[in-house]
Amino acid sequence: MKTPDIRALIGEVAARHGIRLDADDPAFAIVTLNVLMLEEVLTEAFDKMEKLPRDWEVAAARVQGQSGERIAADTRTALQAIAQEKAKAAGAIPASRVAEKNNYVVWIAVGVLSGLLLLILGYVLGKAT
């Protein structure tokens, strides 16, 4: 940090307040102490701000994983219900066989929904930074 010109400060204090200071005046020790404290606080604040994007990435990954798992579970449940209704309507095909044949539909749905989620998440994080 740039050190202030002591003579200029003494002159400014004298001009504004009519108070005479010397270079070894205790007021300069207080100013130095304030500067040191400010530097320490700013360093800590900048360290915390540097950590924020990493925290956001971790949180976004956690949300993405949880959302993907939830979407997959909901999709699987819905497709099984549809398969059971189809089996009832067809009368002869067991629900387990229909679910096995339609397993690829689940993965396509999960893939499309996960891609959409990633797109939205990327957009939100892009706007946040």
Coordinates of N, CA and C in Angstrom, one line a residue:
M1 N 0.8 -1.2 0.0 CA 0.0 0.0 0.0 C 0.9 1.2 0.0
K2 N 0.4 2.2 -0.7 CA 1.2 3.5 -0.8 C 1.2 4.2 0.5
T3 N 2.3 4.6 1.0 CA 2.4 5.4 2.3 C 2.1 6.9 2.0
P4 N 1.3 7.5 2.8 CA 0.9 8.9 2.6 C 2.1 9.8 2.9
D5 N 2.0 10.9 2.3 CA 3.0 12.0 2.5 C 2.7 12.7 3.8
I6 N 3.5 12.5 4.8 CA 3.3 13.0 6.2 C 3.2 14.5 6.1
R7 N 4.1 15.1 5.4 CA 4.1 16.6 5.4 C 2.8 17.1 4.8
A8 N 2.3 16.4 3.7 CA 1.1 16.9 3.1 C -0.1 16.7 4.1
L9 N -0.1 15.6 4.8 CA -1.2 15.4 5.8 C -1.1 16.4 6.9
I10 N 0.1 16.7 7.4 CA 0.2 17.8 8.4 C -0.3 19.1 7.9
G11 N 0.0 19.4 6.7 CA -0.4 20.7 6.1 C -1.9 20.7 5.9
E12 N -2.5 19.6 5.5 CA -4.0 19.6 5.3 C -4.7 19.7 6.6
V13 N -4.2 19.0 7.7 CA -4.9 19.1 9.0 C -4.8 20.5 9.5
A14 N -3.6 21.2 9.3 CA -3.5 22.5 9.8 C -4.4 23.5 9.0
A15 N -4.5 23.3 7.7 CA -5.4 24.1 6.9 C -6.8 23.9 7.2
R16 N -7.3 22.7 7.4 CA -8.7 22.5 7.6 C -9.1 22.8 9.1
H17 N -8.3 22.4 10.0 CA -8.7 22.5 11.4 C -7.9 23.4 12.3
G18 N -6.8 24.0 11.8 CA -6.0 24.9 12.5 C -5.2 24.2 13.7
I19 N -5.0 22.9 13.5 CA -4.3 22.1 14.5 C -2.9 21.8 14.0
R20 N -1.9 22.1 14.8 CA -0.5 21.8 14.4 C -0.1 20.4 14.9
L21 N 0.3 19.5 13.9 CA 0.8 18.2 14.2 C 2.3 18.1 13.9
D22 N 3.0 17.2 14.5 CA 4.4 16.9 14.2 C 4.4 15.5 13.6
A23 N 5.5 15.2 12.9 CA 5.7 13.9 12.3 C 5.7 12.8 13.3
D24 N 6.1 13.0 14.5 CA 6.1 12.0 15.5 C 4.8 12.0 16.4
D25 N 3.8 12.7 16.0 CA 2.6 12.8 16.7 C 1.9 11.5 16.9
P26 N 1.3 11.2 18.1 CA 0.6 9.9 18.3 C -0.6 9.7 17.3
A27 N -1.1 10.8 16.8 CA -2.2 10.6 15.8 C -1.8 9.8 14.6
F28 N -0.6 9.9 14.2 CA -0.1 9.1 13.0 C 0.0 7.6 13.4
A29 N 0.3 7.3 14.7 CA 0.3 5.9 15.1 C -1.1 5.3 15.0
I30 N -2.1 6.1 15.4 CA -3.5 5.6 15.3 C -3.9 5.4 13.8
V31 N -3.5 6.3 13.0 CA -3.8 6.2 11.6 C -3.1 4.9 11.0
T32 N -1.9 4.7 11.4 CA -1.2 3.5 10.9 C -1.9 2.2 11.4
L33 N -2.3 2.3 12.7 CA -3.0 1.1 13.2 C -4.3 0.9 12.5
N34 N -5.0 1.9 12.1 CA -6.2 1.8 11.3 C -6.0 1.2 10.0
V35 N -4.9 1.7 9.3 CA -4.5 1.2 8.0 C -4.2 -0.3 8.1
L36 N -3.5 -0.7 9.1 CA -3.1 -2.1 9.3 C -4.4 -3.0 9.5
M37 N -5.3 -2.5 10.3 CA -6.5 -3.2 10.6 C -7.4 -3.3 9.3
L38 N -7.4 -2.3 8.6 CA -8.2 -2.3 7.3 C -7.6 -3.3 6.3
E39 N -6.3 -3.3 6.2 CA -5.6 -4.2 5.3 C -6.0 -5.7 5.7
E40 N -6.0 -6.0 7.0 CA -6.3 -7.3 7.5 C -7.7 -7.7 7.1
V41 N -8.6 -6.8 7.4 CA -10.0 -7.1 7.1 C -10.3 -7.3 5.7
L42 N -9.7 -6.4 4.8 CA -9.9 -6.5 3.4 C -9.3 -7.8 2.8
T43 N -8.1 -8.2 3.4 CA -7.5 -9.5 2.9 C -8.4 -10.6 3.3
E44 N -9.0 -10.6 4.4 CA -9.9 -11.7 4.8 C -11.2 -11.7 3.9
A45 N -11.7 -10.5 3.7 CA -12.9 -10.4 2.8 C -12.6 -10.9 1.4
F46 N -11.5 -10.5 0.8 CA -11.1 -11.0 -0.5 C -10.9 -12.5 -0.6
D47 N -10.3 -13.1 0.5 CA -10.2 -14.5 0.6 C -11.5 -15.2 0.5
K48 N -12.5 -14.7 1.3 CA -13.8 -15.2 1.3 C -14.5 -15.1 0.0
M49 N -14.3 -14.0 -0.7 CA -15.0 -13.7 -2.0 C -14.4 -14.6 -3.1
E50 N -13.1 -15.0 -3.0 CA -12.5 -15.9 -3.9 C -13.0 -17.3 -3.8
K51 N -13.5 -17.6 -2.6 CA -14.0 -19.0 -2.3 C -15.4 -19.1 -2.8
L52 N -16.1 -18.0 -2.9 CA -17.6 -18.1 -3.3 C -17.8 -18.9 -4.6
P53 N -17.1 -18.6 -5.7 CA -17.4 -19.4 -6.9 C -17.3 -20.9 -6.8
R54 N -16.3 -21.3 -6.0 CA -16.1 -22.7 -5.7 C -17.3 -23.3 -4.9
D55 N -17.8 -22.5 -4.0 CA -18.9 -23.0 -3.2 C -20.2 -23.1 -4.0
W56 N -20.3 -22.1 -5.0 CA -21.5 -22.1 -5.9 C -21.4 -23.3 -6.8
E57 N -20.2 -23.7 -7.3 CA -20.1 -24.8 -8.1 C -20.5 -26.1 -7.4
V58 N -20.0 -26.2 -6.2 CA -20.3 -27.4 -5.4 C -21.8 -27.5 -5.1
A59 N -22.4 -26.4 -4.8 CA -23.9 -26.4 -4.5 C -24.6 -26.7 -5.8
A60 N -24.2 -26.1 -6.9 CA -24.9 -26.4 -8.2 C -24.8 -27.9 -8.5
A61 N -23.6 -28.5 -8.3 CA -23.5 -29.9 -8.6 C -24.4 -30.7 -7.7
R62 N -24.5 -30.4 -6.5 CA -25.3 -31.1 -5.5 C -26.8 -31.0 -5.9
V63 N -27.2 -29.8 -6.3 CA -28.6 -29.6 -6.8 C -28.9 -30.3 -8.0
Q64 N -27.9 -30.3 -8.9 CA -28.1 -31.0 -10.2 C -28.2 -32.5 -9.9
G65 N -27.4 -33.1 -9.1 CA -27.4 -34.5 -8.8 C -28.8 -34.9 -8.1
Q66 N -29.2 -34.1 -7.2 CA -30.4 -34.4 -6.5 C -31.6 -34.2 -7.4
S67 N -31.6 -33.2 -8.3 CA -32.7 -33.0 -9.2 C -32.7 -34.2 -10.2
G68 N -31.5 -34.6 -10.7 CA -31.5 -35.7 -11.7 C -32.0 -37.0 -11.1
E69 N -31.7 -37.2 -9.8 CA -32.2 -38.4 -9.2 C -33.7 -38.4 -9.0
R70 N -34.2 -37.2 -8.6 CA -35.6 -37.0 -8.4 C -36.4 -37.2 -9.7
I71 N -35.8 -36.5 -10.8 CA -36.5 -36.6 -12.1 C -36.5 -38.1 -12.6
A72 N -35.4 -38.8 -12.4 CA -35.3 -40.2 -12.8 C -36.3 -41.0 -12.0
A73 N -36.4 -40.8 -10.7 CA -37.3 -41.6 -9.9 C -38.8 -41.3 -10.3
D74 N -39.1 -40.0 -10.5 CA -40.5 -39.7 -10.9 C -40.8 -40.2 -12.3
T75 N -39.8 -40.1 -13.2 CA -40.1 -40.6 -14.6 C -40.3 -42.1 -14.5
R76 N -39.4 -42.8 -13.8 CA -39.6 -44.2 -13.7 C -40.9 -44.6 -13.1
T77 N -41.4 -44.0 -12.1 CA -42.7 -44.3 -11.5 C -43.8 -44.0 -12.4
A78 N -43.7 -42.9 -13.1 CA -44.8 -42.6 -14.1 C -44.8 -43.6 -15.3
L79 N -43.6 -44.0 -15.7 CA -43.6 -44.9 -16.8 C -44.1 -46.3 -16.4
Q80 N -43.8 -46.7 -15.2 CA -44.3 -48.0 -14.6 C -45.8 -47.9 -14.5
A81 N -46.4 -46.8 -14.1 CA -47.8 -46.6 -14.0 C -48.5 -46.7 -15.4
I82 N -47.8 -46.1 -16.4 CA -48.3 -46.1 -17.7 C -48.3 -47.6 -18.2
A83 N -47.1 -48.2 -18.0 CA -47.0 -49.6 -18.4 C -48.0 -50.5 -17.8
Q84 N -48.3 -50.3 -16.5 CA -49.4 -51.1 -15.9 C -50.7 -50.9 -16.5
E85 N -51.0 -49.6 -16.8 CA -52.3 -49.3 -17.5 C -52.4 -49.9 -18.9
K86 N -51.3 -49.9 -19.6 CA -51.2 -50.5 -20.9 C -51.5 -52.0 -20.8
A87 N -50.8 -52.6 -19.8 CA -51.0 -54.1 -19.6 C -52.4 -54.4 -19.2
K88 N -53.0 -53.6 -18.4 CA -54.4 -53.8 -18.1 C -55.3 -53.7 -19.4
A89 N -55.0 -52.7 -20.2 CA -55.7 -52.5 -21.4 C -55.5 -53.7 -22.4
A90 N -54.3 -54.1 -22.5 CA -54.0 -55.2 -23.4 C -54.4 -56.5 -22.9
G91 N -54.4 -56.7 -21.6 CA -54.9 -57.9 -20.9 C -53.9 -59.0 -20.8
A92 N -53.0 -59.1 -21.7 CA -52.1 -60.3 -21.7 C -50.7 -60.0 -21.4
I93 N -50.2 -58.8 -21.5 CA -48.8 -58.5 -21.4 C -48.5 -58.1 -19.9
P94 N -47.6 -58.8 -19.2 CA -47.3 -58.4 -17.8 C -46.6 -57.0 -17.8
A95 N -46.8 -56.3 -16.7 CA -46.2 -55.0 -16.6 C -44.7 -55.0 -16.6
S96 N -44.1 -56.0 -16.1 CA -42.7 -56.1 -16.0 C -42.0 -56.2 -17.4
R97 N -42.7 -56.9 -18.3 CA -42.2 -57.0 -19.7 C -42.3 -55.7 -20.4
V98 N -43.4 -55.0 -20.2 CA -43.6 -53.7 -20.9 C -42.6 -52.7 -20.3
A99 N -42.3 -52.7 -19.0 CA -41.3 -51.8 -18.4 C -39.9 -52.1 -19.0
E100 N -39.6 -53.4 -19.2 CA -38.3 -53.7 -19.7 C -38.1 -53.2 -21.1
K101 N -39.2 -53.4 -21.9 CA -39.1 -52.9 -23.3 C -39.1 -51.4 -23.4
N102 N -39.7 -50.8 -22.5 CA -39.8 -49.3 -22.5 C -38.7 -48.6 -21.7
N103 N -37.7 -49.4 -21.3 CA -36.6 -48.9 -20.4 C -35.8 -47.8 -21.2
Y104 N -35.7 -47.9 -22.4 CA -34.9 -46.9 -23.2 C -35.7 -45.6 -23.2
V105 N -37.0 -45.6 -23.1 CA -37.7 -44.4 -23.0 C -37.4 -43.6 -21.7
V106 N -37.2 -44.4 -20.7 CA -36.8 -43.7 -19.4 C -35.5 -43.0 -19.5
W107 N -34.5 -43.7 -20.1 CA -33.2 -43.1 -20.3 C -33.2 -41.9 -21.2
I108 N -34.0 -41.9 -22.2 CA -34.1 -40.8 -23.1 C -34.7 -39.6 -22.4
A109 N -35.8 -39.9 -21.6 CA -36.4 -38.8 -20.8 C -35.5 -38.2 -19.8
V110 N -34.7 -39.1 -19.1 CA -33.8 -38.6 -18.1 C -32.7 -37.8 -18.8
G111 N -32.2 -38.2 -19.9 CA -31.2 -37.5 -20.6 C -31.7 -36.1 -21.1
V112 N -32.9 -36.1 -21.6 CA -33.4 -34.8 -22.1 C -33.6 -33.9 -20.9
L113 N -34.2 -34.4 -19.8 CA -34.5 -33.5 -18.7 C -33.2 -33.1 -18.0
S114 N -32.2 -34.0 -17.9 CA -30.9 -33.6 -17.4 C -30.2 -32.5 -18.2
G115 N -30.3 -32.7 -19.5 CA -29.7 -31.7 -20.4 C -30.4 -30.3 -20.2
L116 N -31.7 -30.3 -20.1 CA -32.4 -29.1 -19.9 C -32.0 -28.5 -18.5
L117 N -31.9 -29.3 -17.5 CA -31.5 -28.8 -16.2 C -30.1 -28.2 -16.3
L118 N -29.1 -28.9 -17.0 CA -27.8 -28.3 -17.1 C -27.8 -27.0 -17.9
L119 N -28.6 -26.9 -18.9 CA -28.7 -25.6 -19.6 C -29.2 -24.5 -18.8
I120 N -30.3 -24.8 -18.0 CA -30.8 -23.7 -17.1 C -29.8 -23.4 -16.0
L121 N -29.2 -24.4 -15.4 CA -28.2 -24.1 -14.4 C -27.0 -23.3 -14.9
G122 N -26.5 -23.6 -16.1 CA -25.5 -22.9 -16.7 C -25.9 -21.4 -17.0
Y123 N -27.1 -21.2 -17.4 CA -27.6 -19.9 -17.7 C -27.6 -19.1 -16.3
V124 N -28.1 -19.7 -15.3 CA -28.3 -19.0 -14.0 C -26.9 -18.7 -13.4
L125 N -26.0 -19.6 -13.5 CA -24.6 -19.4 -13.0 C -23.9 -18.4 -13.8
G126 N -24.2 -18.4 -15.1 CA -23.5 -17.4 -16.0 C -24.0 -16.0 -15.7
K127 N -25.3 -15.8 -15.4 CA -25.8 -14.5 -15.0 C -25.3 -14.1 -13.6
A128 N -25.0 -15.1 -12.7 CA -24.6 -14.7 -11.4 C -23.2 -14.2 -11.4
T129 N -22.4 -14.6 -12.3 CA -21.0 -14.1 -12.3 C -20.7 -13.0 -13.2

